[in-house]
Short mmCIF file of C-alpha atoms in Angstrom, two decimals:
data_model
loop_
_atom_site.label_atom_id
_atom_site.label_comp_id
_atom_site.label_asym_id
_atom_site.label_seq_id
_atom_site.Cartn_x
_atom_site.Cartn_y
_atom_site.Cartn_z
CA UNK A 8 -67.82 -70.03 98.43
CA UNK A 9 -67.46 -72.35 96.07
CA UNK A 10 -65.90 -71.73 92.80
CA UNK A 11 -67.72 -71.34 89.69
CA UNK A 12 -67.65 -74.45 88.10
CA UNK A 13 -66.19 -74.17 84.57
CA UNK A 14 -66.75 -74.48 81.02
CA UNK A 15 -65.19 -74.55 78.10
CA UNK A 16 -62.10 -72.80 80.26
CA UNK A 17 -64.51 -69.95 81.19
CA UNK A 18 -66.14 -69.56 84.44
CA UNK A 19 -69.89 -70.88 84.79
CA UNK A 20 -72.29 -68.97 86.23
CA UNK A 21 -74.04 -70.17 89.95
CA UNK A 22 -76.03 -73.07 89.20
CA UNK A 23 -79.44 -73.38 90.52
CA UNK A 24 -80.01 -74.62 94.24
CA UNK A 25 -81.75 -77.88 95.25
CA UNK A 26 -81.40 -77.78 98.66
CA UNK A 27 -80.29 -75.58 101.88
CA UNK A 28 -77.74 -77.76 102.54
CA UNK A 29 -73.95 -77.87 101.00
CA UNK A 30 -73.69 -81.34 101.87
CA UNK A 31 -76.99 -81.92 100.24
CA UNK A 32 -75.63 -79.86 96.94
CA UNK A 33 -72.76 -81.55 96.35
CA UNK A 34 -74.72 -85.10 95.83
CA UNK A 35 -76.34 -83.22 93.11
CA UNK A 36 -73.17 -83.25 90.60
CA UNK A 37 -70.31 -84.97 89.43
CA UNK A 38 -67.31 -84.06 86.90
CA UNK A 39 -66.74 -85.63 84.06
CA UNK A 40 -63.50 -87.19 85.23
CA UNK A 41 -65.14 -88.78 88.64
CA UNK A 42 -67.84 -90.29 86.00
CA UNK A 43 -65.17 -91.73 84.08
CA UNK A 44 -63.56 -93.01 87.26
CA UNK A 45 -66.32 -94.70 89.17
CA UNK A 46 -67.97 -96.25 86.14
CA UNK A 47 -64.94 -97.30 84.65
CA UNK A 48 -64.26 -99.21 88.13
CA UNK A 49 -67.70 -100.91 88.55
CA UNK A 50 -68.13 -101.95 85.09
CA UNK A 51 -64.69 -103.56 85.69
CA UNK A 52 -66.06 -105.59 88.73
CA UNK A 53 -69.55 -106.35 87.35
CA UNK A 54 -67.58 -107.58 84.11
CA UNK A 55 -65.43 -109.61 86.33
CA UNK A 56 -68.54 -110.73 88.54
CA UNK A 57 -70.07 -112.23 85.52
CA UNK A 58 -67.48 -113.62 83.76
CA UNK A 59 -67.34 -117.40 82.67
CA UNK A 60 -70.86 -117.17 84.45
CA UNK A 61 -72.43 -118.42 80.59
CA UNK A 62 -71.04 -120.22 76.96
CA UNK A 63 -69.17 -116.73 75.48
CA UNK A 64 -71.79 -117.25 72.88
CA UNK A 65 -74.68 -116.52 75.59
CA UNK A 66 -72.53 -113.87 77.14
CA UNK A 67 -72.70 -111.97 73.91
CA UNK A 68 -76.38 -112.40 73.59
CA UNK A 69 -76.94 -111.82 77.51
CA UNK A 70 -75.14 -108.66 77.23
CA UNK A 71 -77.15 -107.33 74.27
CA UNK A 72 -80.03 -108.18 75.93
CA UNK A 73 -79.51 -105.66 78.66
CA UNK A 74 -77.91 -102.99 76.17
CA UNK A 75 -82.33 -103.25 74.87
CA UNK A 76 -83.36 -103.54 77.99
CA UNK A 77 -81.70 -100.09 79.20
CA UNK A 78 -82.51 -98.64 76.07
CA UNK A 79 -86.39 -98.99 77.05
CA UNK A 80 -86.01 -98.20 80.79
CA UNK A 81 -84.31 -95.13 79.59
CA UNK A 82 -86.82 -93.82 77.46
CA UNK A 83 -89.89 -94.94 79.85
CA UNK A 84 -87.69 -93.02 82.73
CA UNK A 85 -87.30 -90.18 80.55
CA UNK A 86 -90.98 -90.64 79.72
CA UNK A 87 -93.02 -91.09 82.24
CA UNK A 88 -90.88 -90.60 85.63
CA UNK A 89 -88.75 -87.49 84.47
CA UNK A 90 -92.12 -85.67 83.05
CA UNK A 91 -94.33 -87.07 85.76
CA UNK A 92 -96.51 -83.89 86.75
CA UNK A 93 -97.83 -83.89 89.85
CA UNK A 94 -100.45 -81.13 91.17
CA UNK A 95 -98.83 -81.03 94.77
CA UNK A 96 -96.11 -78.41 95.76
CA UNK A 97 -94.02 -81.50 97.53
CA UNK A 98 -94.86 -83.32 94.12
CA UNK A 99 -93.69 -80.28 91.71
CA UNK A 100 -90.26 -79.67 94.29
CA UNK A 101 -90.03 -83.37 93.71
CA UNK A 102 -90.11 -82.92 89.80
CA UNK A 103 -87.98 -79.84 89.55
CA UNK A 104 -85.15 -81.50 91.81
CA UNK A 105 -85.29 -84.85 89.78
CA UNK A 106 -85.47 -83.44 86.41
CA UNK A 107 -86.86 -80.17 86.26
CA UNK A 108 -83.41 -78.15 87.14
CA UNK A 109 -81.87 -79.62 84.13
CA UNK A 110 -84.78 -78.10 81.59
CA UNK A 111 -84.40 -74.67 83.93
CA UNK A 112 -80.05 -75.11 83.10
CA UNK A 113 -79.11 -77.66 80.65
CA UNK A 114 -76.15 -75.89 80.24
CA UNK A 115 -74.97 -77.03 83.52
CA UNK A 116 -71.78 -78.95 83.00
CA UNK A 117 -71.71 -80.95 86.53
CA UNK A 118 -75.33 -81.91 86.22
CA UNK A 119 -75.47 -82.75 82.70
CA UNK A 120 -75.06 -86.44 84.11
CA UNK A 121 -76.64 -88.45 86.80
CA UNK A 122 -75.12 -88.54 90.18
CA UNK A 123 -73.48 -91.17 91.62
CA UNK A 124 -76.24 -90.84 94.90
CA UNK A 125 -79.12 -91.45 91.99
CA UNK A 126 -76.91 -93.39 89.88
CA UNK A 127 -75.06 -96.05 91.85
CA UNK A 128 -78.40 -96.41 94.12
CA UNK A 129 -80.51 -97.34 91.04
CA UNK A 130 -78.08 -99.77 89.67
CA UNK A 131 -77.33 -101.82 92.33
CA UNK A 132 -80.84 -102.31 92.77
CA UNK A 133 -81.21 -103.32 89.40
CA UNK A 134 -78.22 -105.50 89.36
CA UNK A 135 -79.88 -107.23 92.89
CA UNK A 136 -83.21 -107.47 90.64
CA UNK A 137 -81.31 -108.95 88.15
CA UNK A 138 -79.43 -111.82 89.90
CA UNK A 139 -82.74 -112.95 91.92
CA UNK A 140 -84.07 -113.06 88.55
CA UNK A 141 -81.66 -115.27 86.67
CA UNK A 142 -78.96 -115.85 88.93
CA UNK A 143 -75.45 -115.42 87.69
CA UNK A 144 -76.94 -114.54 84.00
CA UNK A 145 -78.61 -112.34 85.65
CA UNK A 146 -75.31 -110.20 85.87
CA UNK A 147 -74.18 -110.42 82.24
CA UNK A 148 -77.41 -108.81 81.84
CA UNK A 149 -76.44 -106.24 83.97
CA UNK A 150 -73.42 -105.57 82.24
CA UNK A 151 -75.40 -104.82 79.00
CA UNK A 152 -77.43 -102.21 80.98
CA UNK A 153 -74.89 -100.19 82.70
CA UNK A 154 -72.61 -100.24 79.81
CA UNK A 155 -76.35 -98.52 78.20
CA UNK A 156 -76.21 -96.13 81.28
CA UNK A 157 -72.93 -95.15 80.70
CA UNK A 158 -73.17 -94.58 77.32
CA UNK A 159 -77.33 -92.79 77.33
CA UNK A 160 -74.97 -90.13 80.22
CA UNK A 161 -71.90 -89.99 78.18
CA UNK A 162 -74.19 -89.27 74.87
CA UNK A 163 -76.10 -86.51 76.67
CA UNK A 164 -73.05 -84.78 78.51
CA UNK A 165 -71.86 -84.64 74.60
CA UNK A 166 -75.16 -82.93 73.27
CA UNK A 167 -74.72 -80.23 76.41
CA UNK A 168 -71.08 -80.01 76.69
CA UNK A 169 -69.44 -80.82 73.54
CA UNK A 170 -69.69 -79.94 69.41
CA UNK A 171 -71.20 -82.26 67.46
CA UNK A 172 -68.55 -84.52 65.38
CA UNK A 173 -69.83 -87.45 62.78
CA UNK A 174 -73.23 -87.79 61.57
CA UNK A 175 -75.03 -90.17 63.88
CA UNK A 176 -73.71 -87.27 66.76
CA UNK A 177 -75.33 -84.83 64.93
CA UNK A 178 -78.37 -86.50 64.89
CA UNK A 179 -78.24 -87.39 68.73
CA UNK A 180 -77.78 -83.91 69.13
CA UNK A 181 -80.47 -82.25 67.27
CA UNK A 182 -82.77 -84.92 68.74
CA UNK A 183 -81.88 -84.13 72.37
CA UNK A 184 -82.04 -80.53 71.92
CA UNK A 185 -85.81 -80.56 70.03
CA UNK A 186 -86.99 -81.83 73.30
CA UNK A 187 -85.10 -78.76 75.36
CA UNK A 188 -85.54 -76.00 72.84
CA UNK A 189 -88.67 -77.47 71.01
CA UNK A 190 -91.38 -78.99 73.01
CA UNK A 191 -90.27 -81.14 76.17
CA UNK A 192 -93.31 -83.70 75.25
CA UNK A 193 -91.36 -85.75 73.20
CA UNK A 194 -88.07 -87.20 71.74
CA UNK A 195 -87.60 -88.76 75.16
CA UNK A 196 -84.70 -91.38 73.99
CA UNK A 197 -81.56 -90.25 74.36
CA UNK A 198 -79.42 -93.01 72.92
CA UNK A 199 -81.69 -95.43 70.61
CA UNK A 200 -83.97 -92.85 68.22
CA UNK A 201 -86.25 -94.96 67.32
CA UNK A 202 -88.19 -95.14 70.46
CA UNK A 203 -89.84 -92.14 69.57
CA UNK A 204 -90.52 -92.79 66.26
CA UNK A 205 -92.64 -96.04 67.76
CA UNK A 206 -94.50 -95.13 70.34
CA UNK A 207 -95.52 -91.98 68.36
CA UNK A 208 -93.36 -88.91 70.84
CA UNK A 209 -90.73 -88.19 67.77
CA UNK A 210 -90.58 -84.45 66.92
CA UNK A 211 -90.42 -83.56 63.57
CA UNK A 212 -88.24 -80.91 62.04
CA UNK A 213 -92.01 -78.86 61.29
CA UNK A 214 -92.74 -79.24 65.00
CA UNK A 215 -90.00 -77.71 66.42
CA UNK A 216 -88.46 -75.04 64.06
CA UNK A 217 -91.45 -72.73 65.37
CA UNK A 218 -89.58 -72.29 68.76
CA UNK A 219 -85.93 -73.65 68.21
CA UNK A 220 -82.77 -71.51 66.38
CA UNK A 221 -81.48 -73.66 63.70
CA UNK A 222 -77.93 -74.39 65.47
CA UNK A 223 -81.14 -76.61 67.98
CA UNK A 224 -82.40 -77.98 65.23
#
C-alpha cells in the first residue's frame, strides 16, 4: 500500500482516486522535486535548441512574446477547458479527472502541479506548432511560453502549499483562493491577474467575502 503524502512534515490523507489502476494513478501526480528537475532539464534543452536562432535583441523580444502568449493561454485554458461543463456522464468524469479533482481537494501537494503526462505532451505539441509556423524563431517563442508555464505551476503550488511572503505573492494567493473558496466562475488567471480585469471575470473582495475566511481573502 502506498504511503501517505507528506505536507508540512505531516502525513497527508489518502488522495482522491481518479483511476482503478495504480499505474494510471501514478501518472496523475508529481512531486515538487521531480517537477523542478524535469523542467530545469527541459528548459535547458529548449534554450540550447533556440540559441543563436535570431539576433540577441530579437531573441529577447521573442521570449517576451512567448511569455505573453502563455499568459493568455493560461487564462483561456483555465476558463474554457478546465471549467468546461458537459452534461454526459463521461463528460463529467473527464472534467473531474482534468480539473475537478483539484477543486474537490485543493490541498493535495502532489496535484498542485500538472503531471508530466499532460504538461510534457502538450508542450511538445505546442513547440512543434511554433516551429512549423515560425521556423527556428518558433523555438525561441516557445522558450518564453515554457518559462511562463513553469512560473504558473510554481506559483500555483505556492498558493496552495506555502506561506505567502511579500505583497506580490500575497496578492496572487488571495486572487487564486477566491477562485477556490469564493466562487469558481472567476479569477481564472494565476500569474497575470490583469486578464481577469480585462475580461470581466475578476472576483472582488465584496463578492468573495460571503463565502471565504479572512485568511482566504
